[in-house]
Amino acid sequence: MDYLKLFVWILGFASSAYGMQFNCSTMRMKFCEINNVMITEYTDVSEWEFPDHHDLAFGSYPLPDESTIVTTVTKELAEKLTNVQSLEIQNVSLVSFFLWEHLINLDASHNYLSELIVDPTSMYNLKSLVLKHNRLQQIDFLKGLFKLRDLDLSNNYLDKIDLSILDPAKELATLKLSHNRIRIITTAAGDMLHLPRLTSLALDHNQLTILDASQWQFNVLQDLNLSTNRLVYISMCEVQNSFPRLQTVYLDGNNWECSYLNSTLAQLHQTNVKPMSFGAHNCTEAVESICCS
C-alpha cells in the first residue's frame, strides 16, 4: 500500500468510524490485543469504546501489522483508556503519547516517538517505562514521574542529558541509556544526585569522553556498563565514593591508554570490582581483553 492510498484510507477510516466497539482480537499472555485500528491526530474517537481490561496491547509486536497504526495517543484517547494499567503499543508508528495517571507499565518501543506528554499537576503512578528504539532528543518529561522503577531509553537520539531530573525518582532500580549519542551527562550545580535503589546503569554505545560521577551517590549500584564510548579516563576515587557496592563494570571499546588501563584495572581488583568486557577485537594491544593503545 503506497503512502497516498494509506493517507486516504486513514482519513476515510477516521471520518466514518463512529460508535465503534473494540474487542480483544486475541489474548497474549495477560494482554488483550487490539488489531485493525487506525488512529491519527485527525481521528474522532469520541464514540469509540475499548475493552475494560487492565492490560491492553495495540498490534502484535514483534511482527509488523499494517492493519494497526496509532500515530498519536491524544488526551481524548487517553480518557478512553483510564482503566488500563499496563499498555504495550509497539511498532505502530507512534509519534506522540499523552500519559494518564493510572498507567503503571508502558512499553512504546519501536516507534517514532519524539514526545511523551505529561501534565505537571498530575500524580502519576508509572513504574515501568520502556521507550527504546524511538526518536527522543530530550528527557524533560521525566520530571513528574516520581514512582519509576525501571526506565529504558536506549536506542534514541539523546545527546546531552541532565540526570538531576531523575532525583525525585527514589525507587528507580534500572536505568538504560545505551545506544544514544550522549556526549555530556550533567547534574544540577552544587547538588548531589541520590538514587538509593539504582542497581544497574547502562551507558554503553554512546560518545562519552569523560564520566563525571563526583555528584552521584548510587549506594547500591552493582552493574555499570561504560563500553563502546570514547573514554580515556575514569576517576577511581569517584567510583569508590559514588558506587560503593559496585560489582561489575564494562570498560571495553573505549580509548584507553594501556599503562593507565592497567593501573585502573589493578585498583578495581583491589576493591573487588570485576572489570568485564565482550572480548578484544581488532586491536594490537589489550589488557584483560580490553583494547588499549
Coordinates of C-alpha atoms in Angstrom, one line a residue:
M1 CA 0.0 0.0 0.0
D2 CA 1.6 3.3 -1.1
Y3 CA 1.6 6.4 1.2
L4 CA -1.1 8.2 -0.7
K5 CA -3.5 5.3 -0.5
L6 CA -2.7 4.9 3.1
F7 CA -3.4 8.5 3.9
V8 CA -6.8 8.4 2.1
W9 CA -7.6 5.2 3.9
I10 CA -6.8 6.8 7.2
L11 CA -8.9 9.8 6.6
G12 CA -11.8 7.7 5.3
F13 CA -11.5 5.5 8.3
A14 CA -11.4 8.4 10.7
S15 CA -14.4 10.1 9.2
S16 CA -16.6 7.0 9.1
A17 CA -15.7 5.1 12.2
Y18 CA -18.2 6.4 14.7
G19 CA -19.7 4.4 17.6
M20 CA -17.1 1.6 17.3
Q21 CA -16.8 -1.1 19.9
F22 CA -13.5 -2.8 20.0
N23 CA -13.0 -6.3 21.5
C24 CA -9.8 -8.3 22.1
S25 CA -8.6 -9.7 18.8
T26 CA -6.6 -12.2 20.8
M27 CA -5.2 -12.8 24.3
R28 CA -1.3 -12.8 24.5
M29 CA -0.2 -13.8 28.0
K30 CA -2.3 -11.4 30.1
F31 CA -2.7 -8.8 27.3
C32 CA -5.8 -8.0 25.4
E33 CA -4.6 -7.3 21.8
I34 CA -6.5 -4.8 19.6
N35 CA -5.8 -5.0 15.9
N36 CA -7.3 -3.5 12.7
V37 CA -7.4 0.1 14.1
M38 CA -6.1 3.3 12.5
I39 CA -5.8 6.3 14.8
T40 CA -4.2 9.6 13.8
E41 CA -4.5 13.2 15.2
Y42 CA -7.5 13.7 12.9
T43 CA -9.4 10.6 14.2
D44 CA -12.5 11.3 16.2
V45 CA -12.6 8.7 18.9
S46 CA -15.4 10.4 20.9
E47 CA -17.8 7.5 20.2
W48 CA -15.3 4.7 20.4
E49 CA -15.3 2.1 23.2
F50 CA -12.4 -0.1 24.2
P51 CA -12.3 -3.3 26.3
D52 CA -12.5 -2.7 30.0
H53 CA -9.2 -4.5 30.6
H54 CA -6.2 -3.6 32.8
D55 CA -3.7 -5.0 30.3
L56 CA -4.0 -3.7 26.7
A57 CA -1.9 -4.1 23.6
F58 CA -2.2 -2.3 20.2
G59 CA -0.9 -4.5 17.5
S60 CA 1.0 -7.8 17.9
Y61 CA 4.7 -6.8 18.1
P62 CA 7.3 -8.1 17.1
L63 CA 5.5 -8.9 13.9
P64 CA 4.6 -5.8 11.9
D65 CA 0.9 -5.4 11.4
E66 CA -0.1 -2.9 8.7
S67 CA -3.7 -3.1 9.9
T68 CA -2.8 -1.3 13.1
I69 CA -1.5 2.2 13.1
V70 CA -1.7 4.6 16.1
T71 CA 0.3 7.7 15.3
T72 CA -0.8 9.6 18.4
V73 CA -2.4 8.9 21.8
T74 CA -4.2 12.2 22.5
K75 CA -5.8 13.3 25.7
E76 CA -9.2 12.3 24.3
L77 CA -8.0 8.8 23.6
A78 CA -6.2 8.5 26.9
E79 CA -9.5 9.3 28.6
K80 CA -11.0 6.2 26.9
L81 CA -8.2 4.1 28.4
T82 CA -8.1 5.3 32.0
N83 CA -8.7 1.8 33.4
V84 CA -5.7 0.4 31.5
Q85 CA -2.7 -0.1 33.9
S86 CA -0.3 -1.9 31.5
L87 CA -0.1 -0.9 27.9
E88 CA 2.0 -2.3 25.0
I89 CA 1.9 -0.1 21.9
Q90 CA 4.9 -1.2 19.9
N91 CA 5.7 -0.8 16.2
V92 CA 2.5 1.2 15.3
S93 CA 4.2 4.4 14.0
L94 CA 3.5 6.2 17.3
V95 CA 4.8 9.9 17.3
S96 CA 3.3 11.4 20.5
F97 CA 1.7 10.0 23.6
F98 CA -0.4 11.6 26.3
L99 CA 0.2 9.9 29.7
W100 CA -2.6 9.3 32.1
E101 CA -2.3 9.0 35.9
H102 CA -3.3 5.4 36.5
L103 CA -1.0 3.8 33.9
I104 CA 1.6 1.7 35.7
N105 CA 3.6 0.0 32.9
L106 CA 4.1 1.4 29.4
D107 CA 6.1 -0.2 26.6
A108 CA 6.0 2.0 23.5
S109 CA 9.2 0.6 21.9
H110 CA 10.0 0.6 18.2
N111 CA 8.1 3.7 17.1
Y112 CA 8.8 7.3 16.0
L113 CA 8.1 8.8 19.4
S114 CA 9.5 12.3 19.9
E115 CA 7.5 13.4 22.9
L116 CA 5.7 12.0 26.0
I117 CA 3.1 14.5 27.1
V118 CA 2.8 14.9 30.9
D119 CA 0.7 17.2 33.0
P120 CA 2.8 18.8 35.7
T121 CA -0.2 18.9 38.0
S122 CA -0.9 15.1 37.8
M123 CA 0.2 12.4 40.2
Y124 CA 1.5 9.6 38.0
N125 CA 1.8 6.0 39.1
L126 CA 4.1 4.9 36.3
K127 CA 6.6 2.3 37.5
S128 CA 8.0 0.8 34.3
L129 CA 8.7 2.9 31.2
V130 CA 10.2 1.3 28.0
L131 CA 10.8 3.7 25.1
K132 CA 13.7 2.1 23.3
H133 CA 14.1 2.5 19.6
N134 CA 12.3 5.8 19.2
R135 CA 13.4 9.4 18.3
L136 CA 13.6 11.1 21.7
Q137 CA 16.0 14.0 21.9
Q138 CA 15.3 15.2 25.5
I139 CA 14.0 13.7 28.8
D140 CA 12.2 16.7 30.3
F141 CA 9.0 14.6 30.5
L142 CA 10.6 12.5 33.3
K143 CA 10.4 15.3 35.9
G144 CA 6.9 14.3 37.1
L145 CA 7.4 10.5 37.1
F146 CA 8.4 10.1 40.8
K147 CA 7.4 6.4 41.1
L148 CA 9.6 5.0 38.3
R149 CA 11.4 1.8 39.0
D150 CA 12.6 0.7 35.5
L151 CA 13.5 3.1 32.7
D152 CA 14.7 2.1 29.3
L153 CA 15.5 5.0 26.9
S154 CA 18.1 3.0 24.8
N155 CA 18.4 3.5 21.0
N156 CA 17.1 7.1 20.8
Y157 CA 18.7 10.4 19.8
L158 CA 19.7 11.7 23.2
D159 CA 22.8 13.9 23.1
K160 CA 23.2 15.9 26.3
I161 CA 21.2 15.0 29.4
D162 CA 20.8 16.4 33.0
L163 CA 20.3 13.4 35.3
S164 CA 19.1 15.7 38.1
I165 CA 15.7 15.3 36.6
L166 CA 15.6 11.8 38.0
D167 CA 16.5 12.8 41.6
P168 CA 12.9 12.6 42.8
A169 CA 12.6 9.0 41.4
K170 CA 13.9 7.4 44.6
E171 CA 12.6 3.9 43.6
L172 CA 14.5 3.8 40.3
A173 CA 16.3 0.4 40.1
T174 CA 17.4 0.1 36.5
L175 CA 18.3 2.8 34.0
K176 CA 19.2 2.0 30.4
L177 CA 20.6 4.8 28.2
S178 CA 22.5 2.6 25.8
H179 CA 22.9 3.3 22.0
N180 CA 22.2 7.0 22.1
R181 CA 24.5 9.9 21.2
I182 CA 25.3 11.1 24.7
R183 CA 28.4 13.3 24.9
I184 CA 27.7 15.0 28.2
I185 CA 25.9 14.0 31.4
T186 CA 25.4 16.8 33.9
T187 CA 23.8 17.3 37.3
A188 CA 22.5 20.5 38.9
A189 CA 25.4 22.6 40.1
G190 CA 26.2 22.0 43.7
D191 CA 23.6 19.3 44.3
M192 CA 24.2 15.6 44.9
L193 CA 22.2 13.2 42.9
H194 CA 20.9 10.4 45.1
L195 CA 19.3 7.3 43.6
P196 CA 19.3 5.0 46.6
R197 CA 17.7 1.9 44.8
L198 CA 19.6 2.0 41.5
T199 CA 21.3 -1.3 40.9
S200 CA 22.0 -1.2 37.2
L201 CA 23.1 1.6 34.9
A202 CA 23.8 1.1 31.2
L203 CA 25.6 3.9 29.3
D204 CA 27.2 1.8 26.6
H205 CA 27.4 2.7 22.9
N206 CA 27.4 6.5 23.4
Q207 CA 30.0 9.2 22.9
L208 CA 31.2 9.9 26.4
T209 CA 34.8 11.2 26.7
I210 CA 34.6 11.6 30.5
L211 CA 32.4 10.3 33.2
D212 CA 31.9 12.9 36.0
A213 CA 30.4 10.9 38.9
S214 CA 31.5 13.4 41.5
Q215 CA 27.9 14.4 42.3
W216 CA 26.4 11.0 42.1
Q217 CA 25.5 8.9 45.1
F218 CA 24.3 5.5 43.9
N219 CA 24.8 3.4 47.1
V220 CA 23.6 0.1 45.8
L221 CA 24.7 0.2 42.2
Q222 CA 26.1 -3.2 41.2
D223 CA 26.4 -3.2 37.4
L224 CA 27.8 -0.3 35.4
N225 CA 28.2 -0.6 31.6
L226 CA 30.5 2.0 30.0
S227 CA 31.6 0.0 27.0
T228 CA 31.9 1.5 23.5
N229 CA 32.3 5.1 24.3
R230 CA 35.3 7.4 23.9
L231 CA 36.5 7.3 27.5
V232 CA 40.2 7.9 28.2
Y233 CA 39.9 8.3 32.0
I234 CA 37.7 7.4 34.9
S235 CA 38.3 8.6 38.5
M236 CA 38.8 5.6 40.8
C237 CA 38.1 7.9 43.8
E238 CA 34.7 8.8 42.3
V239 CA 34.0 5.2 41.5
Q240 CA 34.6 4.2 45.1
N241 CA 32.7 7.1 46.6
S242 CA 29.8 7.2 44.2
F243 CA 29.3 3.4 43.7
P244 CA 30.5 1.8 47.0
R245 CA 28.8 -1.6 46.2
L246 CA 29.8 -1.8 42.6
Q247 CA 30.4 -5.4 41.5
T248 CA 30.9 -5.3 37.7
V249 CA 31.9 -2.6 35.2
Y250 CA 32.2 -3.0 31.4
L251 CA 35.1 -0.9 30.0
D252 CA 35.9 -2.3 26.6
G253 CA 35.5 -0.3 23.3
N254 CA 37.0 2.9 24.7
N255 CA 40.1 5.0 24.0
W256 CA 42.2 3.7 26.9
E257 CA 46.0 4.2 27.1
C258 CA 47.5 0.8 28.1
S259 CA 49.5 1.9 31.2
Y260 CA 46.6 3.8 32.6
L261 CA 44.2 1.0 31.9
N262 CA 46.5 -1.5 33.6
S263 CA 46.6 0.7 36.7
T264 CA 42.8 1.2 36.7
L265 CA 42.1 -2.5 36.5
A266 CA 44.5 -3.2 39.3
Q267 CA 42.6 -0.7 41.5
L268 CA 39.3 -2.2 40.5
H269 CA 40.6 -5.7 41.6
Q270 CA 41.7 -4.2 44.9
T271 CA 38.1 -3.0 45.6
N272 CA 36.6 -6.4 44.5
V273 CA 35.0 -4.8 41.4
K274 CA 35.1 -7.2 38.4
P275 CA 36.1 -5.5 35.1
M276 CA 34.2 -7.0 32.3
S277 CA 34.4 -7.0 28.5
F278 CA 32.8 -8.5 25.5
G279 CA 36.3 -9.5 24.2
A280 CA 39.1 -7.7 22.5
H281 CA 38.6 -7.3 18.7
N282 CA 40.8 -5.8 16.0
C283 CA 43.3 -4.3 18.4
T284 CA 47.1 -4.8 18.6
E285 CA 47.2 -4.4 22.4
A286 CA 44.9 -5.4 25.2
V287 CA 44.8 -5.7 29.0
E288 CA 42.4 -8.3 30.3
S289 CA 40.7 -8.5 26.9
I290 CA 40.2 -4.7 26.9
C291 CA 41.7 -2.9 23.9
C292 CA 44.2 -0.1 24.6
S293 CA 46.9 1.8 22.8

